[in-house]
XYZ file of C-alpha atoms in Angstrom:
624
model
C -6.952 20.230 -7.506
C -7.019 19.561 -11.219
C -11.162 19.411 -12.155
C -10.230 16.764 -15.226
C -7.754 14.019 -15.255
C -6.479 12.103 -17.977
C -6.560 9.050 -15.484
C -7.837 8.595 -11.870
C -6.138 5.465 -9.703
C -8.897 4.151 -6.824
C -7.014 2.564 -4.178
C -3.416 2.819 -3.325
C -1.885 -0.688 -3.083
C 0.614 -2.927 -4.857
C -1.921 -2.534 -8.224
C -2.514 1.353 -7.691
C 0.394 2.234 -6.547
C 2.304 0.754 -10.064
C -0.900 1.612 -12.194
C -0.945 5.678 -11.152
C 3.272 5.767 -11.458
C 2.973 4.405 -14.786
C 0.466 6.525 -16.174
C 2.092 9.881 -14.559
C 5.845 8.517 -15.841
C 3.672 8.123 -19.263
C 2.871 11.774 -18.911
C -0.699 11.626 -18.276
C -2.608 13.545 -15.374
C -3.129 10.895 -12.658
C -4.862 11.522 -9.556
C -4.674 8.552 -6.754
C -7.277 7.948 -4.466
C -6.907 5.901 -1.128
C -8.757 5.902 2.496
C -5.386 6.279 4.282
C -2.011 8.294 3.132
C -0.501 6.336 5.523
C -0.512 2.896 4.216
C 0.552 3.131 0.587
C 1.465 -0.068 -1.084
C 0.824 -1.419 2.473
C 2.448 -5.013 3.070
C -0.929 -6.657 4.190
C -0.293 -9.609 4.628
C 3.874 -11.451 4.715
C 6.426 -8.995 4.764
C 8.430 -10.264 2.166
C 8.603 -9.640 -1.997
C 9.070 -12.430 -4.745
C 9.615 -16.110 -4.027
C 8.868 -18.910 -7.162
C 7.738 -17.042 -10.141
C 6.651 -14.008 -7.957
C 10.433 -12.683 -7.795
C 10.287 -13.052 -12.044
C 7.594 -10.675 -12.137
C 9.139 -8.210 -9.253
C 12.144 -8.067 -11.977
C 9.697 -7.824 -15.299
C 8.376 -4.719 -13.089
C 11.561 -2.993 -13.382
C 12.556 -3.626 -16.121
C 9.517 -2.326 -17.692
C 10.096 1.526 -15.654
C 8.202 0.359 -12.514
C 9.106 0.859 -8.836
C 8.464 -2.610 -7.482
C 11.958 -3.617 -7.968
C 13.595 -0.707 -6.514
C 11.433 -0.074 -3.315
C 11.843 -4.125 -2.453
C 15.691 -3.352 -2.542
C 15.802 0.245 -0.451
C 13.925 -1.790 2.281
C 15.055 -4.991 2.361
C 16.747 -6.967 5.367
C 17.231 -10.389 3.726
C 17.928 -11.107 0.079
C 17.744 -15.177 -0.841
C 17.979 -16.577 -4.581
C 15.713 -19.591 -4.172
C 15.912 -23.239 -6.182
C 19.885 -22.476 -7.021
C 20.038 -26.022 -7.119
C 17.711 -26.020 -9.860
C 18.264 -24.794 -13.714
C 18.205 -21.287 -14.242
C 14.907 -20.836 -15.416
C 13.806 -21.792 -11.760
C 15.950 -19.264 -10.317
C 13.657 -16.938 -8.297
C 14.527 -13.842 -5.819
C 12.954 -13.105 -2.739
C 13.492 -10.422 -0.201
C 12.195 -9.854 3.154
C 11.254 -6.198 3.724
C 10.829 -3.814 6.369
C 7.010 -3.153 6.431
C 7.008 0.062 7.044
C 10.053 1.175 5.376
C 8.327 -0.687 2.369
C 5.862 1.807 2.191
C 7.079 4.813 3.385
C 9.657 4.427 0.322
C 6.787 3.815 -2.202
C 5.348 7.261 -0.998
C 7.947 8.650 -1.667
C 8.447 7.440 -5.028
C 4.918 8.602 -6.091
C 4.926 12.203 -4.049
C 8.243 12.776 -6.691
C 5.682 12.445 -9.553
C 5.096 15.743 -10.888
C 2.067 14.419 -12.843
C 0.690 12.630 -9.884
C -2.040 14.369 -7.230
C -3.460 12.461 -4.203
C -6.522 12.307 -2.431
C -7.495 10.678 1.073
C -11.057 9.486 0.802
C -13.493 6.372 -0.308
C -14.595 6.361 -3.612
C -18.565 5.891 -3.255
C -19.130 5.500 -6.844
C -18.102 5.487 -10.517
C -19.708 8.148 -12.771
C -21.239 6.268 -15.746
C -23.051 7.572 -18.622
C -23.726 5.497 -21.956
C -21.715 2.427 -20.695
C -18.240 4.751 -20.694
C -17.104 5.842 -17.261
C -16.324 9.647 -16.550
C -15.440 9.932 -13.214
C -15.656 8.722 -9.741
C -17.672 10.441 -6.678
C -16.417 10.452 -3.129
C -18.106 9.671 0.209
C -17.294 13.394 0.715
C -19.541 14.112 -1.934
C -16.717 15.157 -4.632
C -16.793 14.323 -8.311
C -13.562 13.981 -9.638
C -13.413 13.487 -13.884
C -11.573 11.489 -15.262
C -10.830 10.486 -18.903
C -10.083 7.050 -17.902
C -10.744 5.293 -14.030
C -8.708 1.956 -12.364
C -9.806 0.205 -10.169
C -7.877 -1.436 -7.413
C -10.418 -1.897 -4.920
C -8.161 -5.177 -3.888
C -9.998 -6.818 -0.173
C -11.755 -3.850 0.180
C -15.288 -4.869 -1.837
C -17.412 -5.659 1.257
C -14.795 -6.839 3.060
C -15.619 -9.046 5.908
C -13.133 -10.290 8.602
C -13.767 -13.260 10.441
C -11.992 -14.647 14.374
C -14.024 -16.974 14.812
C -17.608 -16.516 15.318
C -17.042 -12.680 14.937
C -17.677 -10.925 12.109
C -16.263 -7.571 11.793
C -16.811 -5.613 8.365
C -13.137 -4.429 6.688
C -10.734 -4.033 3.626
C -7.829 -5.472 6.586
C -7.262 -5.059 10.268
C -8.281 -1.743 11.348
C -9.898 -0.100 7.827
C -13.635 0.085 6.527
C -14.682 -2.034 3.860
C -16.011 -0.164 0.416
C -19.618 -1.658 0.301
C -21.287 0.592 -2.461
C -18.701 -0.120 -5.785
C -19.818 -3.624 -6.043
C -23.772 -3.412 -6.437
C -23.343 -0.178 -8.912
C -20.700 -2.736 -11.072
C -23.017 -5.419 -10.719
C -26.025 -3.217 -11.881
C -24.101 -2.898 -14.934
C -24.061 -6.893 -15.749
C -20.878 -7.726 -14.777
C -20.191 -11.625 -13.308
C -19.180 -11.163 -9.782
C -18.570 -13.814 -7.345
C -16.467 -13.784 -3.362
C -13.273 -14.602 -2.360
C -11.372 -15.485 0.490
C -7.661 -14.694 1.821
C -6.450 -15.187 5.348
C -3.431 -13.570 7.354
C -1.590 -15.192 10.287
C -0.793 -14.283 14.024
C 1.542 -11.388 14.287
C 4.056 -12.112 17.475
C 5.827 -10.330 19.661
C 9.280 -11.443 19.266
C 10.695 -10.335 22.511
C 8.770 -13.779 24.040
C 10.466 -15.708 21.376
C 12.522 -18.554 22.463
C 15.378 -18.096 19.279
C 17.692 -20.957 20.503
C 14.995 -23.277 19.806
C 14.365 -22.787 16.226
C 16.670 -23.351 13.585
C 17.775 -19.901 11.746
C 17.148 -18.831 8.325
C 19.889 -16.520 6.913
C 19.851 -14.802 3.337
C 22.556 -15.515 1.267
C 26.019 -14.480 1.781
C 26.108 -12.482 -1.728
C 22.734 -10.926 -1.538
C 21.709 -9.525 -5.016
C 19.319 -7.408 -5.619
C 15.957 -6.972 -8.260
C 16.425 -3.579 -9.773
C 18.568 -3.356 -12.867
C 19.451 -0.053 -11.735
C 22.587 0.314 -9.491
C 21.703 1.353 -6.263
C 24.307 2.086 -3.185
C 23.640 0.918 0.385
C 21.264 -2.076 0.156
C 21.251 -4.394 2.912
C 22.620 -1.930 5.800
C 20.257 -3.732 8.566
C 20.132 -7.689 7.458
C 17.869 -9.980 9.073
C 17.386 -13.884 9.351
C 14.439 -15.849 9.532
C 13.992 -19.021 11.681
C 11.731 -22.259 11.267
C 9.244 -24.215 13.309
C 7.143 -26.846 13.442
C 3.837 -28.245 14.361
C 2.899 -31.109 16.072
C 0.187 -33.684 16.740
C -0.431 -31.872 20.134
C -0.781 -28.467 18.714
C -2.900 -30.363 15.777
C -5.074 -30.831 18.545
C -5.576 -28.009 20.061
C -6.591 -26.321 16.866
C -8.746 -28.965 16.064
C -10.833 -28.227 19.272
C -11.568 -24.680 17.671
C -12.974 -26.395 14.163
C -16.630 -25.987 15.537
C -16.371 -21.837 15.682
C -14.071 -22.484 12.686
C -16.088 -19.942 9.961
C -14.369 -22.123 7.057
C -16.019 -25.216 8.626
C -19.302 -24.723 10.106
C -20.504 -23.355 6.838
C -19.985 -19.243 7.485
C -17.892 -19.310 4.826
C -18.565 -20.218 1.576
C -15.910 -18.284 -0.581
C -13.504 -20.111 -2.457
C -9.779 -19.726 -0.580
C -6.272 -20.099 -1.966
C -5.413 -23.224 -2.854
C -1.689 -22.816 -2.229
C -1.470 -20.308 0.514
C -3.783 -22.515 2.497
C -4.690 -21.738 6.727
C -3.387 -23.852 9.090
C -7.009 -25.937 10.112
C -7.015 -26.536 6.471
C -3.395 -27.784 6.198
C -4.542 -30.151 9.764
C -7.223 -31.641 7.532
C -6.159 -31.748 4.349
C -2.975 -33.394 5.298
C -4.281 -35.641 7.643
C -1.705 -38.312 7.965
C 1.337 -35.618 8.487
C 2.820 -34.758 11.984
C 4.200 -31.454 11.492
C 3.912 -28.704 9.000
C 6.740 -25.966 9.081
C 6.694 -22.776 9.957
C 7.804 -19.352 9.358
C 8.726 -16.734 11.397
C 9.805 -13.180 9.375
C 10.846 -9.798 10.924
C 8.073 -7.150 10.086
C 11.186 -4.750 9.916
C 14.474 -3.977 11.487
C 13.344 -1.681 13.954
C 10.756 -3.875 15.650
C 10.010 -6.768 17.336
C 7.159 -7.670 15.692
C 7.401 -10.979 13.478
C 5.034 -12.520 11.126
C 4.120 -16.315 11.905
C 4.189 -17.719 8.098
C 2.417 -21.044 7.765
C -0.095 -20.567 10.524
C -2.732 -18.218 9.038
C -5.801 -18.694 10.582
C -9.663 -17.621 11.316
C -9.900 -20.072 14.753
C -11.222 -18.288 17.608
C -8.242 -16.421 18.854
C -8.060 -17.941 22.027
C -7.359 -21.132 20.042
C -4.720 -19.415 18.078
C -3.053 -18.114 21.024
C -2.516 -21.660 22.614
C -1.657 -23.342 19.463
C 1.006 -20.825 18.532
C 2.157 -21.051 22.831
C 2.270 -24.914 22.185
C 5.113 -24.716 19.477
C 8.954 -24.935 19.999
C 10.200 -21.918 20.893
C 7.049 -20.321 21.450
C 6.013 -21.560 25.290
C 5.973 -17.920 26.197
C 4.745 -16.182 23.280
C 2.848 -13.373 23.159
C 0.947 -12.016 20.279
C 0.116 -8.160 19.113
C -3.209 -9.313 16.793
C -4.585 -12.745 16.090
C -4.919 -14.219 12.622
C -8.232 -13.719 10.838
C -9.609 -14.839 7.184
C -11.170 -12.438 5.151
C -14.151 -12.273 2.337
C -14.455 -9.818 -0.368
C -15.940 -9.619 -3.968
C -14.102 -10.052 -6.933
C -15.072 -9.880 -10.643
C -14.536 -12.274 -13.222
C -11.443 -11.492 -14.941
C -12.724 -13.184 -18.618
C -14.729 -9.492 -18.830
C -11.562 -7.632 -19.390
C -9.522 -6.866 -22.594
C -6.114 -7.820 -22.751
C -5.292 -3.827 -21.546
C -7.396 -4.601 -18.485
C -10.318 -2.525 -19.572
C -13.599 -4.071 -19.078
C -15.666 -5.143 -22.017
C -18.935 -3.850 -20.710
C -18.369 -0.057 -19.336
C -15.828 1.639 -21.394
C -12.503 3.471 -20.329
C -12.606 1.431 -17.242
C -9.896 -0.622 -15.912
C -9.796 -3.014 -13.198
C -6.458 -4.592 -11.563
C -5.207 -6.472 -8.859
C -7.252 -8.683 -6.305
C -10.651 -7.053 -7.848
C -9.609 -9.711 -10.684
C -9.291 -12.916 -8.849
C -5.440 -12.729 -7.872
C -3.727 -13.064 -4.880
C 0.142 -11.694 -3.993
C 1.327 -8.124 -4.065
C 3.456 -9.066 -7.167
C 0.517 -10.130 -9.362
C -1.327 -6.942 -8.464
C 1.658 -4.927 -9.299
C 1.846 -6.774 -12.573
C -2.099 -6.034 -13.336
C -1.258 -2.621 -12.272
C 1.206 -1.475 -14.885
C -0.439 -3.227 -17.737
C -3.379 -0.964 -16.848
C -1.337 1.881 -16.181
C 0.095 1.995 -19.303
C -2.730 1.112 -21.322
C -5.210 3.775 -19.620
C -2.579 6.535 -20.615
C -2.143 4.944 -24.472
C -5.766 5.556 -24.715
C -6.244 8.927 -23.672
C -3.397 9.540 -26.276
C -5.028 7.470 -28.549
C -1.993 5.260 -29.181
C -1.564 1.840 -29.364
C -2.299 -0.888 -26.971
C 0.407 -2.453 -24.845
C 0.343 -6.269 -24.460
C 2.851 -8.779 -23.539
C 2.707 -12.389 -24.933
C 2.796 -15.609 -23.274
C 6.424 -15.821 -24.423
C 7.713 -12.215 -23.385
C 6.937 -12.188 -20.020
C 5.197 -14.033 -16.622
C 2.744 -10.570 -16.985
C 1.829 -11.808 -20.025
C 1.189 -15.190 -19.131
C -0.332 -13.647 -15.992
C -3.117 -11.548 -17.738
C -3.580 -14.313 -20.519
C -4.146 -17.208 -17.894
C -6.921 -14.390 -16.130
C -8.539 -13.507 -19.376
C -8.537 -16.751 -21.654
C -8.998 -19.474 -18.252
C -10.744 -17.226 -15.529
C -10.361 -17.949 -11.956
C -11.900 -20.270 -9.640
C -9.746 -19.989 -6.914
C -7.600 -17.078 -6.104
C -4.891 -16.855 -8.588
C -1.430 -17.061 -7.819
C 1.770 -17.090 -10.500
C 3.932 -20.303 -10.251
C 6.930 -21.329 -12.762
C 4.827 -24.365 -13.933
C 2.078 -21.612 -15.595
C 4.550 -20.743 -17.989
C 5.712 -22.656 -20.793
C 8.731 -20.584 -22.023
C 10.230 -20.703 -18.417
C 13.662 -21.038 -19.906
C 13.175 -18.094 -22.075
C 11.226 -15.832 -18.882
C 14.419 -16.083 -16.738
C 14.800 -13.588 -13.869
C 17.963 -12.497 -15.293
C 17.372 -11.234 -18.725
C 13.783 -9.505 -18.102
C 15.479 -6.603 -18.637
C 16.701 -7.550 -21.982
C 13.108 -8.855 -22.788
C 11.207 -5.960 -21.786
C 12.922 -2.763 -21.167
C 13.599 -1.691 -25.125
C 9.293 -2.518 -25.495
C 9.261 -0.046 -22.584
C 11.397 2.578 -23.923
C 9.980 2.627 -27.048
C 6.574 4.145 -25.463
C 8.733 6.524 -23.456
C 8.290 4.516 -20.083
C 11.531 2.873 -19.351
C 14.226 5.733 -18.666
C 17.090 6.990 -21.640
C 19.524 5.939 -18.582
C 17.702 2.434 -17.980
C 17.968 1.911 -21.859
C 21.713 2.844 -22.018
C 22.388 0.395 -19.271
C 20.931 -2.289 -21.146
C 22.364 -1.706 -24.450
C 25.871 -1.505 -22.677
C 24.626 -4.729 -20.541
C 24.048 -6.718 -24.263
C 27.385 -5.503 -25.650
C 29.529 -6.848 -22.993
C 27.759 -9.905 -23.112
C 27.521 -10.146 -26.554
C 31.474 -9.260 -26.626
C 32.724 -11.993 -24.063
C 30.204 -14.430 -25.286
C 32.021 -13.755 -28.939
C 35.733 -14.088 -27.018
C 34.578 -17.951 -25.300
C 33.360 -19.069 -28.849
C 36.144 -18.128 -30.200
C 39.339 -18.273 -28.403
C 41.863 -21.885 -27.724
C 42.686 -22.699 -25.304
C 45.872 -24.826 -24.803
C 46.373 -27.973 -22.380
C 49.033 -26.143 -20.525
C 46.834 -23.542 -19.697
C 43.586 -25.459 -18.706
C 44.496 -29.149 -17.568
C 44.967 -28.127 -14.085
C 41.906 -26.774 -14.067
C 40.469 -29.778 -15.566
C 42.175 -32.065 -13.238
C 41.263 -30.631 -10.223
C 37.829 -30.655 -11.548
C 38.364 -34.566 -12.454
C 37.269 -33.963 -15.761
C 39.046 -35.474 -18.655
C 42.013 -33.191 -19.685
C 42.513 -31.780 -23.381
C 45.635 -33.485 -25.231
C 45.469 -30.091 -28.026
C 44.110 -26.858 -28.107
C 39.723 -26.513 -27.439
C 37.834 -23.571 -27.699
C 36.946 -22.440 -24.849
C 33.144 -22.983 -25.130
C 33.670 -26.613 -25.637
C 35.301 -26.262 -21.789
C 32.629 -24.098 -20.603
C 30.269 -26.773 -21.957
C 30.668 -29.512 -19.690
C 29.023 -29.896 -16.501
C 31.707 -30.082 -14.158
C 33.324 -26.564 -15.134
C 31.260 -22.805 -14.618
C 32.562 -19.472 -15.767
C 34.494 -18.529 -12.648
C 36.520 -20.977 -12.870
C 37.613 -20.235 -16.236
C 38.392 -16.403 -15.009
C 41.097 -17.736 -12.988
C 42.988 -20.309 -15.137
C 42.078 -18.146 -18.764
C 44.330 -14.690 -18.555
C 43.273 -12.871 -21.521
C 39.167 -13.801 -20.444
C 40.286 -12.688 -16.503
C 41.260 -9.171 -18.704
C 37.820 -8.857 -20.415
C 36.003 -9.431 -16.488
C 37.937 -7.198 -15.301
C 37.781 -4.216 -17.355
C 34.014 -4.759 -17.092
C 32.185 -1.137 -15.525
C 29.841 -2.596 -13.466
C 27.113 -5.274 -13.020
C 29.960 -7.583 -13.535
C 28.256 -10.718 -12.016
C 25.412 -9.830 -13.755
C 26.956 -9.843 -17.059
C 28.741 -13.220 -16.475
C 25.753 -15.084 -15.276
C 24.361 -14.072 -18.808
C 26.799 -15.333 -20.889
C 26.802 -18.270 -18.728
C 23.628 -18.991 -19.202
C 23.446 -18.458 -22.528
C 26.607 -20.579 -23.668
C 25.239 -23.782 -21.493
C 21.456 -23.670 -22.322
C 21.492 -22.074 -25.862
C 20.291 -25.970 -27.063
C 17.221 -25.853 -25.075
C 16.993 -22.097 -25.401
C 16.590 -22.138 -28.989
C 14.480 -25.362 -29.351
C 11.952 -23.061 -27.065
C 12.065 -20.082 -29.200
C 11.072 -22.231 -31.955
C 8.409 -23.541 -30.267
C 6.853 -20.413 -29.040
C 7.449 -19.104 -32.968
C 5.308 -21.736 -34.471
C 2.571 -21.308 -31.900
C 2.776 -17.693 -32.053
C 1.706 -17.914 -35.999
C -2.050 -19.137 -34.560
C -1.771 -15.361 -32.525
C -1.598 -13.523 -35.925
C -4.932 -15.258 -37.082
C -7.729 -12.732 -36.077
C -11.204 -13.169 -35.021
C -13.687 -10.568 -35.344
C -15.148 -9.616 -32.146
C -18.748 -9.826 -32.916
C -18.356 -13.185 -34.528
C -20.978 -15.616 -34.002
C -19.516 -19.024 -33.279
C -22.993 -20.300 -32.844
C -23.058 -20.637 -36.583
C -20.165 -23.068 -36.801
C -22.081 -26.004 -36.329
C -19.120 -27.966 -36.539
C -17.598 -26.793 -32.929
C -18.753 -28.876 -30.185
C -21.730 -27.312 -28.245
C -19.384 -26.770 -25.347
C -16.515 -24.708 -27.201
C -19.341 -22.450 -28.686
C -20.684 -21.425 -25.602
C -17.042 -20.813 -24.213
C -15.913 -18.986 -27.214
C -19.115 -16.807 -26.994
C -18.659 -16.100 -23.603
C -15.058 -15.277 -23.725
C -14.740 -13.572 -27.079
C -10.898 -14.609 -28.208
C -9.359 -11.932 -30.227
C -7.360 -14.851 -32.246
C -6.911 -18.695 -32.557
C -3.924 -18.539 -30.460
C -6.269 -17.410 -27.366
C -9.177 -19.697 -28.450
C -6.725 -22.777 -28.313
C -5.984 -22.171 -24.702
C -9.645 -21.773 -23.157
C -10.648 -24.626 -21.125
C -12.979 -26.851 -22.990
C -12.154 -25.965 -26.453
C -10.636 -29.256 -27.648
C -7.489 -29.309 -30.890
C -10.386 -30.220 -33.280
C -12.282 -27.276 -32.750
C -9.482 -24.972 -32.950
C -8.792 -26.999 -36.280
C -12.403 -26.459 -36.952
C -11.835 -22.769 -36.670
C -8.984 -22.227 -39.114
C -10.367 -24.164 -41.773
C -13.739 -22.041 -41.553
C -11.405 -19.014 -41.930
C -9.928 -20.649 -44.833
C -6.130 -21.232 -43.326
């Protein structure tokens, strides 16, 4: 084992797993710590990667060098491109995964890490001297030194399960909680505060009535989220299949509420808003009838399925004969109840933009340690700290996305400027330059940023450069090629769109509503030429220029939005300002502003409670 390490990783999950990679890719000396080998990147909770906003991210990962992207696709069953019907900038993959393919693959992506070492154990505590961490000691009794220390403790901070009126200490099912980190970082004055997540039923699906629920396919032309080719994808596909509640099973759950720890006061942590459990759907939602469920393969070479929708902490005799009261499910039997879950979290607003913490140097926290929930948004956390833990042992400069390069950024802005006071979790409607963060073009957002600090591969870079060319090239060809009547009205009147009487550019075609690229391929000879001579990623490339032709109005208008904003995140403020002296801000922005430390105007403007006239306030006191 290497005595000193440039960066040490504690905890192996979605967060670790991308923050160690990135670092060793970087070319620093990484050492990973985690309890179990066997559970790398584990798939806790829902089997599945992406969904609305989340499959954005999953594509910002690779396109930035991470392994997110590619793992999701070597052990996927089911690929689905959800809210087609929508605009593109809603357009989000999600793939269901085979659990323990999921991880196995991630191991092997990090054991191929020449920079990386590993070590099974529980990191006890972090080795702290002058408010600048050194180290990390094991419940072994092994120092290990380290330059700079993450921490993706995610559930495990005195994790406690609950089923009921049992109580059972844990990180998740099966694995000891890490109950000494917390009280060390809190004895160095940092906010703290608990959390709760919850997990559903898992079922045996050999008791599954399948005739009785309707089935969930993936889409016939499954796509996939690397921007790397990859061969083979999708060898073993699997559907998914829907249920519902009903008032009776409402009732049976209902007769559990009094050993319910969410309602007879045993829990007291704040839960997800979105991801809510099933007794709190029953309530909340009162005057509804049914509320749909989920049920997801765990893999492709098992029967076990994941109940989505019904997470739960009822007794788990109540569980079991709600879950035996829905459609399909008269016989069901089940391999582990649901249960909810506690653990501590600290307040993100303590953190830098790089993820290091304000108040113990060289010390980075990421993932569900910072008030997130969803493997994706820990993954996210994860490189950002990855990266920035390795620019600082180098000494180089810091790495930070803005709220109009990428959902990370608007991830880690949200967590830094806002704080949390429920678990966070990403959603389109968080970012403002959704038309601009597409799924499609991460890579052409992020992956020359990545390149340039020697993360992102020479071949990843090549493929994007030759990606933009072709684009660029047919996108050149549309705007500037006629097209006659003879050669598009049958097109056009098949389409029942009003026919050309002389010759159009072809843009002014592709511009209406009725008519998409594909189309134009088959009726357009010399533009059929230029799709097919394309190498590869040919669907790829099309749905670019597509894009790009039909939305370049609204595309633009957003860039110049985002560029006049952007000015106020060029105006600095000086860390150690005193705000307290601008008598002029209202009492409330002052103490925010104290608290939260904005490194510009642009930040300021977006915490909660500091109003337009303060922020106008602010740049006439520094004289703009």
């Amino acid at each position: 084992m290497n005595p000193q390490y440039d960066v040490i990783v504690v905890g192996a999950g979605h967060a670790g797993s991308e923050a160690a990679a990135a670092a060793a890719n970087l070319g620093s000396r990484v050492l990973l710590i985690t309890m179990d080998m066997t559970k790398i990147a584990q798939m806790s909770c829902n089997p599945a990667m992406g969904g609305i906003a989340k499959g954005q991210i999953v594509r910002e990962l690779d396109a930035l060098g991470g392994y997110s992207g590619i793992v999701t696709d070597e052990s996927m069953i089911q690929f689905r491109m959800l809210n087609k019907s929508k605009g593109p900038a809603m357009w989000s993959p999600r793939a269901q995964c085979d659990r323990m393919k999921f991880s196995r693959k991630w191991r092997e992506k990090l054991e191929g890490l020449p920079n990386l070492d590993f070590w099974q154990d529980q990191v006890e505590q972090l080795l702290i001297q002058n408010h600048t961490v050194y180290g990390v000691q094991t419940k072994l009794g092994i120092p290990f030194h380290g330059k700079m220390v993450i921490l993706t403790a995610g559930t495990f901070l005195n994790g406690l399960m609950h089923i009921g009126n049992r109580k059972v200490e844990g990180g998740r099912a099966g694995e000891a909680p890490a109950n000494s980190l917390s009280a060390q970082i809190l004895d160095h004055g940092f906010e703290t505060g608990r959390m709760k997540t919850g997990t559903p039923a898992r079922i045996d699906g050999r008791t599954i009535d399948y005739s009785r629920l309707q089935e969930q396919p993936g889409d016939s032309n499954p796509k996939q989220f690397s921007f790397l080719p990859q061969e083979g994808l999708l060898a073993e596909e699997r559907s998914c299949y829907i249920t519902f509640t009903d008032r009776q099973v409402h009732g049976i759950l209902e007769k559990g509420f009094g050993q319910s720890p969410m309602f007879n006061g045993t829990i007291n942590s704040i839960g997800p808003r979105y991801c809510p459990s099933i007794e709190d759907k029953v309530v909340t939602f009162a005057d509804k009838d049914s509320h749909q469920l989920f049920l997801e393969p765990e893999g492709a070479n098992t029967v076990e399925c994941y109940l989505n929708g019904f997470s739960s902490s009822l007794p788990w005799e109540v569980q079991y004969e709600g879950i035996r009261n829905l459609p399909g499910f008269e016989n069901a039997r089940i391999f582990r109840p649901g249960y909810a879950i506690e653990y501590d979290f600290f307040s993100p607003t303590q953190l830098e933009y790089t993820l290091e913490t304000r108040k113990v140097r060289n010390l980075f926290f990421a993932g569900q340690v910072n008030g997130t929930t969803g493997y994706e948004e820990a993954g996210a956390q994860g490189i950002i700290a990855g990266i920035n833990a390795h620019q600082k042992v180098k000494d180089d400069h810091e790495f930070i996305l803005g709220r109009d390069q990428a959902y990370i950024g608007v991830l880690i802005d949200d967590l830094i400027t806002k704080g949390v006071d429920e678990p966070y979790r990403m959603f389109t409607s968080r970012a403002e330059y959704r038309l601009m963060l597409r799924q499609d073009n991460a890579d052409i957002r992020l992956t020359e940023m990545s390149y340039k600090i020697g993360l992102a591969s020479g071949y990843r870079y090549g493929l994007l450069r030759e990606k933009i060319g072709h684009r660029d090239h047919i996108i050149h060809f549309i705007k500037n090629y006629s097209t006659s009547p003879d050669e598009i009205n049958p097109l056009l009147g098949d389409l029942d769109t009003s026919e050309i009487r002389q010759k159009r550019k072809l843009v002014d075609i592709l511009l209406r509503p009725q008519v998409d690229i594909y189309q134009l391929i088959q009726y357009v000879p010399d533009l059929r030429k230029l799709y097919d001579h394309l190498p590869n990623r040919k669907e790829e490339i099309m749905e670019a220029v597509e894009i790009l032709i039909k939305y370049s109005g609204y595309i633009n208008r957003e860039k110049e939005i985002a560029g006049k904003l952007n000015r106020l995140e060029h105006v600095q403020i000086k860390e150690d300002f005193n705000y307290d002296k601008v008598q002029s801000l209202s009492f409330e922005a002052r103490q925010k502003l104290n608290k939260i430390r904005p490194r510009t105007i642009g930040q300021a403007s977006r915490i909660s409670g500091v109003s337009p006239s303060d922020i106008s306030v602010l740049l006439i006191y520094f004289g703009r």
